[in-house]
């Protein structure tokens, strides 16, 4: 087989991998956005839509994993291509987990339909907005190959942690004062924890972008 033909096939495989990653990222973004809307609007129907979107995301994860394995086995990529493929294997894991967390948010929103309303927890919508922005910007950084934007995403995780601490403290105080609200309050605490974990996964995505673009492994440096 002529080398030029082989190269075209290889480039097509890498482009397919990139397209599948972007498709999975878009679906996960949609799930997260719907999950947050279902929370803000207390809309059980939106929450069920989030849950229904989980299977297509899981299928994409398996397809991307299989494509990465084929490229590694058949093409034996080196340098930047190798970083791209190995990063893709890690990116899909974090994307799939963000999708799972969006499902968890939807499940708790459905449970809250059976509970009396709680006082507004001001930090929760701000936290949701922050993590949604982190995921969006981490994916944008991947699309653009922008290590600087990825580093900015990593730096925003501390703000998410601060929001989580504020939500936890507010709900804990409310449960002490109003024990009958323990059920809905613990559901809101769970949602806050899911969002905090989404922020962690967005940070992981951004760290993989830095590695892919700059060949620098910055994991476990506290955002350094």
C-alpha atoms as a printed R data frame, in Angstrom:
    type eleno elety resid chain resno       x      y      z
1   ATOM     1    CA   UNK     A     1   0.000  0.000  0.000
2   ATOM     2    CA   UNK     A     2   1.459  3.395 -0.899
3   ATOM     3    CA   UNK     A     3   2.631  5.414  2.094
4   ATOM     4    CA   UNK     A     4   0.589  8.469  1.059
5   ATOM     5    CA   UNK     A     5  -2.598  6.387  1.178
6   ATOM     6    CA   UNK     A     6  -1.664  5.054  4.625
7   ATOM     7    CA   UNK     A     7  -1.001  8.594  5.841
8   ATOM     8    CA   UNK     A     8  -4.405  9.747  4.605
9   ATOM     9    CA   UNK     A     9  -6.078  6.887  6.465
10  ATOM    10    CA   UNK     A    10  -4.128  7.751  9.611
11  ATOM    11    CA   UNK     A    11  -5.087 11.420  9.413
12  ATOM    12    CA   UNK     A    12  -8.721 10.404  8.862
13  ATOM    13    CA   UNK     A    13  -8.604  8.239 11.995
14  ATOM    14    CA   UNK     A    14  -7.192 11.101 14.064
15  ATOM    15    CA   UNK     A    15  -9.835 13.471 12.687
16  ATOM    16    CA   UNK     A    16 -12.583 10.968 13.511
17  ATOM    17    CA   UNK     A    17 -11.210 10.704 17.029
18  ATOM    18    CA   UNK     A    18 -11.228 14.469 17.386
19  ATOM    19    CA   UNK     A    19 -14.799 14.699 16.066
20  ATOM    20    CA   UNK     A    20 -16.019 11.982 18.414
21  ATOM    21    CA   UNK     A    21 -14.395 13.726 21.373
22  ATOM    22    CA   UNK     A    22 -16.094 16.997 20.449
23  ATOM    23    CA   UNK     A    23 -19.433 15.221 20.048
24  ATOM    24    CA   UNK     A    24 -19.094 13.591 23.447
25  ATOM    25    CA   UNK     A    25 -18.074 16.910 24.986
26  ATOM    26    CA   UNK     A    26 -21.119 18.632 23.476
27  ATOM    27    CA   UNK     A    27 -23.458 15.952 24.820
28  ATOM    28    CA   UNK     A    28 -21.932 16.150 28.284
29  ATOM    29    CA   UNK     A    29 -22.240 19.941 28.234
30  ATOM    30    CA   UNK     A    30 -25.904 19.530 27.309
31  ATOM    31    CA   UNK     A    31 -26.461 17.089 30.163
32  ATOM    32    CA   UNK     A    32 -24.819 19.422 32.667
33  ATOM    33    CA   UNK     A    33 -26.768 22.444 31.428
34  ATOM    34    CA   UNK     A    34 -30.070 20.551 31.603
35  ATOM    35    CA   UNK     A    35 -29.217 19.230 35.056
36  ATOM    36    CA   UNK     A    36 -28.526 22.738 36.322
37  ATOM    37    CA   UNK     A    37 -31.705 24.080 34.699
38  ATOM    38    CA   UNK     A    38 -33.728 21.284 36.273
39  ATOM    39    CA   UNK     A    39 -32.281 22.273 39.649
40  ATOM    40    CA   UNK     A    40 -32.880 26.007 39.289
41  ATOM    41    CA   UNK     A    41 -36.383 25.533 37.877
42  ATOM    42    CA   UNK     A    42 -37.185 22.463 40.008
43  ATOM    43    CA   UNK     A    43 -38.294 20.764 36.806
44  ATOM    44    CA   UNK     A    44 -38.543 16.969 37.056
45  ATOM    45    CA   UNK     A    45 -39.144 16.587 33.311
46  ATOM    46    CA   UNK     A    46 -35.828 18.274 32.511
47  ATOM    47    CA   UNK     A    47 -34.174 16.039 35.095
48  ATOM    48    CA   UNK     A    48 -35.532 12.946 33.335
49  ATOM    49    CA   UNK     A    49 -34.155 14.227 30.030
50  ATOM    50    CA   UNK     A    50 -30.696 14.351 31.616
51  ATOM    51    CA   UNK     A    51 -31.007 10.731 32.688
52  ATOM    52    CA   UNK     A    52 -32.107  9.702 29.184
53  ATOM    53    CA   UNK     A    53 -28.979 11.296 27.670
54  ATOM    54    CA   UNK     A    54 -26.604  9.139 29.694
55  ATOM    55    CA   UNK     A    55 -26.669  6.041 27.471
56  ATOM    56    CA   UNK     A    56 -25.522  7.846 24.280
57  ATOM    57    CA   UNK     A    57 -22.601  9.321 26.238
58  ATOM    58    CA   UNK     A    58 -21.620  5.902 27.581
59  ATOM    59    CA   UNK     A    59 -21.730  4.511 24.031
60  ATOM    60    CA   UNK     A    60 -19.482  7.299 22.770
61  ATOM    61    CA   UNK     A    61 -16.992  6.581 25.538
62  ATOM    62    CA   UNK     A    62 -16.704  2.968 24.406
63  ATOM    63    CA   UNK     A    63 -16.408  3.949 20.731
64  ATOM    64    CA   UNK     A    64 -13.658  6.462 21.462
65  ATOM    65    CA   UNK     A    65 -11.772  4.000 23.676
66  ATOM    66    CA   UNK     A    66 -11.906  1.410 20.885
67  ATOM    67    CA   UNK     A    67 -10.704  3.922 18.283
68  ATOM    68    CA   UNK     A    68  -7.799  4.985 20.508
69  ATOM    69    CA   UNK     A    69  -6.779  1.366 20.965
70  ATOM    70    CA   UNK     A    70  -6.860  0.767 17.205
71  ATOM    71    CA   UNK     A    71  -4.735  3.829 16.504
72  ATOM    72    CA   UNK     A    72  -2.190  2.861 19.164
73  ATOM    73    CA   UNK     A    73  -1.995 -0.732 17.963
74  ATOM    74    CA   UNK     A    74  -1.952 -0.130 14.194
75  ATOM    75    CA   UNK     A    75  -0.221  3.234 13.828
76  ATOM    76    CA   UNK     A    76   2.131  3.364 16.822
77  ATOM    77    CA   UNK     A    77   1.947  7.180 16.939
78  ATOM    78    CA   UNK     A    78   4.811  9.244 18.311
79  ATOM    79    CA   UNK     A    79   5.295 12.755 19.711
80  ATOM    80    CA   UNK     A    80   2.248 15.033 19.502
81  ATOM    81    CA   UNK     A    81  -0.011 12.352 18.027
82  ATOM    82    CA   UNK     A    82   0.807 10.011 20.890
83  ATOM    83    CA   UNK     A    83   0.027 12.742 23.429
84  ATOM    84    CA   UNK     A    84  -3.267 13.424 21.662
85  ATOM    85    CA   UNK     A    85  -4.365  9.776 21.674
86  ATOM    86    CA   UNK     A    86  -3.292  9.058 25.250
87  ATOM    87    CA   UNK     A    87  -4.905 12.309 26.394
88  ATOM    88    CA   UNK     A    88  -8.106 11.311 24.594
89  ATOM    89    CA   UNK     A    89  -8.249  8.105 26.654
90  ATOM    90    CA   UNK     A    90  -8.173 10.186 29.831
91  ATOM    91    CA   UNK     A    91 -10.486 12.925 28.527
92  ATOM    92    CA   UNK     A    92 -13.308 10.496 27.790
93  ATOM    93    CA   UNK     A    93 -13.124  9.087 31.314
94  ATOM    94    CA   UNK     A    94 -13.579 12.533 32.847
95  ATOM    95    CA   UNK     A    95 -16.299 13.461 30.362
96  ATOM    96    CA   UNK     A    96 -18.228 10.267 31.132
97  ATOM    97    CA   UNK     A    97 -17.988 10.961 34.859
98  ATOM    98    CA   UNK     A    98 -19.263 14.513 34.375
99  ATOM    99    CA   UNK     A    99 -22.221 12.998 32.544
100 ATOM   100    CA   UNK     A   100 -22.803 10.605 35.449
101 ATOM   101    CA   UNK     A   101 -22.719 13.506 37.893
102 ATOM   102    CA   UNK     A   102 -25.261 15.401 35.803
103 ATOM   103    CA   UNK     A   103 -27.480 12.308 36.049
104 ATOM   104    CA   UNK     A   104 -26.988 12.315 39.820
105 ATOM   105    CA   UNK     A   105 -28.122 15.950 39.932
106 ATOM   106    CA   UNK     A   106 -31.233 15.021 37.937
107 ATOM   107    CA   UNK     A   107 -32.019 12.121 40.280
108 ATOM   108    CA   UNK     A   108 -31.810 14.360 43.347
109 ATOM   109    CA   UNK     A   109 -33.992 17.009 41.648
110 ATOM   110    CA   UNK     A   110 -36.661 14.346 41.077
111 ATOM   111    CA   UNK     A   111 -36.473 13.354 44.752
112 ATOM   112    CA   UNK     A   112 -36.854 16.999 45.783
113 ATOM   113    CA   UNK     A   113 -40.231 17.131 44.040
114 ATOM   114    CA   UNK     A   114 -41.609 15.166 46.997
115 ATOM   115    CA   UNK     A   115 -40.146 17.519 49.612
116 ATOM   116    CA   UNK     A   116 -41.172 20.939 50.927
117 ATOM   117    CA   UNK     A   117 -39.231 23.862 49.446
118 ATOM   118    CA   UNK     A   118 -36.104 24.980 51.245
119 ATOM   119    CA   UNK     A   119 -34.838 28.534 51.739
120 ATOM   120    CA   UNK     A   120 -32.680 29.657 48.833
121 ATOM   121    CA   UNK     A   121 -29.032 28.660 49.130
122 ATOM   122    CA   UNK     A   122 -27.408 31.620 47.410
123 ATOM   123    CA   UNK     A   123 -24.060 29.963 46.706
124 ATOM   124    CA   UNK     A   124 -25.575 26.981 44.865
125 ATOM   125    CA   UNK     A   125 -26.600 28.730 41.587
126 ATOM   126    CA   UNK     A   126 -23.262 30.571 41.544
127 ATOM   127    CA   UNK     A   127 -21.452 27.281 42.040
128 ATOM   128    CA   UNK     A   128 -23.446 25.656 39.239
129 ATOM   129    CA   UNK     A   129 -22.628 28.538 36.901
130 ATOM   130    CA   UNK     A   130 -18.924 28.330 37.757
131 ATOM   131    CA   UNK     A   131 -18.581 24.600 37.103
132 ATOM   132    CA   UNK     A   132 -20.564 24.841 33.882
133 ATOM   133    CA   UNK     A   133 -18.189 27.562 32.716
134 ATOM   134    CA   UNK     A   134 -15.162 25.470 33.681
135 ATOM   135    CA   UNK     A   135 -16.351 22.521 31.598
136 ATOM   136    CA   UNK     A   136 -17.173 24.764 28.644
137 ATOM   137    CA   UNK     A   137 -13.797 26.526 28.771
138 ATOM   138    CA   UNK     A   138 -11.861 23.274 29.236
139 ATOM   139    CA   UNK     A   139 -13.494 21.918 26.081
140 ATOM   140    CA   UNK     A   140 -12.839 25.192 24.250
141 ATOM   141    CA   UNK     A   141  -9.193 24.945 25.310
142 ATOM   142    CA   UNK     A   142  -9.064 21.454 23.836
143 ATOM   143    CA   UNK     A   143 -10.628 22.578 20.554
144 ATOM   144    CA   UNK     A   144  -8.265 25.544 20.233
145 ATOM   145    CA   UNK     A   145  -5.179 23.856 21.656
146 ATOM   146    CA   UNK     A   146  -5.027 26.713 24.161
147 ATOM   147    CA   UNK     A   147  -2.867 25.845 27.166
148 ATOM   148    CA   UNK     A   148  -3.272 29.321 28.670
149 ATOM   149    CA   UNK     A   149  -7.070 29.006 28.776
150 ATOM   150    CA   UNK     A   150  -6.677 25.522 30.247
151 ATOM   151    CA   UNK     A   151  -4.489 26.917 33.038
152 ATOM   152    CA   UNK     A   152  -7.141 29.538 33.784
153 ATOM   153    CA   UNK     A   153  -9.716 26.772 34.179
154 ATOM   154    CA   UNK     A   154  -7.471 25.017 36.683
155 ATOM   155    CA   UNK     A   155  -7.175 28.216 38.721
156 ATOM   156    CA   UNK     A   156 -10.959 28.483 39.047
157 ATOM   157    CA   UNK     A   157 -11.342 25.256 41.000
158 ATOM   158    CA   UNK     A   158 -10.626 27.054 44.283
159 ATOM   159    CA   UNK     A   159 -13.683 29.253 43.727
160 ATOM   160    CA   UNK     A   160 -15.827 26.137 43.297
161 ATOM   161    CA   UNK     A   161 -14.461 24.710 46.542
162 ATOM   162    CA   UNK     A   162 -15.292 27.978 48.317
163 ATOM   163    CA   UNK     A   163 -18.855 27.856 46.986
164 ATOM   164    CA   UNK     A   164 -19.180 24.256 48.163
165 ATOM   165    CA   UNK     A   165 -18.019 25.124 51.671
166 ATOM   166    CA   UNK     A   166 -20.553 27.976 51.812
167 ATOM   167    CA   UNK     A   167 -23.404 25.723 50.660
168 ATOM   168    CA   UNK     A   168 -22.446 22.972 53.105
169 ATOM   169    CA   UNK     A   169 -22.284 25.387 56.056
170 ATOM   170    CA   UNK     A   170 -25.604 27.029 55.147
171 ATOM   171    CA   UNK     A   171 -27.431 23.722 54.823
172 ATOM   172    CA   UNK     A   172 -25.875 22.288 57.980
173 ATOM   173    CA   UNK     A   173 -27.053 25.304 59.976
174 ATOM   174    CA   UNK     A   174 -30.520 24.985 58.447
175 ATOM   175    CA   UNK     A   175 -30.781 21.301 59.405
176 ATOM   176    CA   UNK     A   176 -29.804 22.085 63.008
177 ATOM   177    CA   UNK     A   177 -32.511 24.741 63.192
178 ATOM   178    CA   UNK     A   178 -35.125 22.794 61.202
179 ATOM   179    CA   UNK     A   179 -34.678 19.020 61.653
180 ATOM   180    CA   UNK     A   180 -37.809 18.283 59.625
181 ATOM   181    CA   UNK     A   181 -35.932 19.568 56.544
182 ATOM   182    CA   UNK     A   182 -33.110 17.023 56.803
183 ATOM   183    CA   UNK     A   183 -34.298 15.032 53.764
184 ATOM   184    CA   UNK     A   184 -34.351 17.912 51.229
185 ATOM   185    CA   UNK     A   185 -31.299 19.588 52.774
186 ATOM   186    CA   UNK     A   186 -29.180 16.457 52.413
187 ATOM   187    CA   UNK     A   187 -30.297 16.204 48.767
188 ATOM   188    CA   UNK     A   188 -29.101 19.750 48.154
189 ATOM   189    CA   UNK     A   189 -25.845 18.922 49.913
190 ATOM   190    CA   UNK     A   190 -25.425 15.958 47.572
191 ATOM   191    CA   UNK     A   191 -26.043 18.184 44.553
192 ATOM   192    CA   UNK     A   192 -23.412 20.621 45.794
193 ATOM   193    CA   UNK     A   193 -20.956 17.728 46.165
194 ATOM   194    CA   UNK     A   194 -21.717 16.532 42.622
195 ATOM   195    CA   UNK     A   195 -21.032 20.021 41.295
196 ATOM   196    CA   UNK     A   196 -17.775 20.201 43.261
197 ATOM   197    CA   UNK     A   197 -16.716 16.928 41.650
198 ATOM   198    CA   UNK     A   198 -17.640 18.276 38.200
199 ATOM   199    CA   UNK     A   199 -15.190 21.088 38.916
200 ATOM   200    CA   UNK     A   200 -12.522 18.495 39.727
201 ATOM   201    CA   UNK     A   201 -13.158 16.667 36.451
202 ATOM   202    CA   UNK     A   202 -13.072 19.943 34.505
203 ATOM   203    CA   UNK     A   203  -9.683 20.575 36.139
204 ATOM   204    CA   UNK     A   204  -8.547 17.139 34.973
205 ATOM   205    CA   UNK     A   205  -9.659 17.971 31.421
206 ATOM   206    CA   UNK     A   206  -7.709 21.211 31.518
207 ATOM   207    CA   UNK     A   207  -4.589 19.482 32.846
208 ATOM   208    CA   UNK     A   208  -4.776 17.018 29.952
209 ATOM   209    CA   UNK     A   209  -4.998 19.921 27.495
210 ATOM   210    CA   UNK     A   210  -1.854 21.476 29.004
211 ATOM   211    CA   UNK     A   211  -0.081 18.129 28.658
212 ATOM   212    CA   UNK     A   212  -1.282 17.623 25.087
213 ATOM   213    CA   UNK     A   213  -0.268 21.118 23.971
214 ATOM   214    CA   UNK     A   214   2.802 21.876 26.094
215 ATOM   215    CA   UNK     A   215   4.162 18.405 26.906
216 ATOM   216    CA   UNK     A   216   4.022 19.393 30.579
217 ATOM   217    CA   UNK     A   217   2.403 17.144 33.176
218 ATOM   218    CA   UNK     A   218   1.024 19.499 35.827
219 ATOM   219    CA   UNK     A   219  -1.147 17.039 37.720
220 ATOM   220    CA   UNK     A   220  -0.872 17.032 41.521
221 ATOM   221    CA   UNK     A   221   0.692 20.479 41.619
222 ATOM   222    CA   UNK     A   222  -2.301 22.266 43.112
223 ATOM   223    CA   UNK     A   223  -2.952 24.163 39.897
224 ATOM   224    CA   UNK     A   224   0.666 25.218 39.466
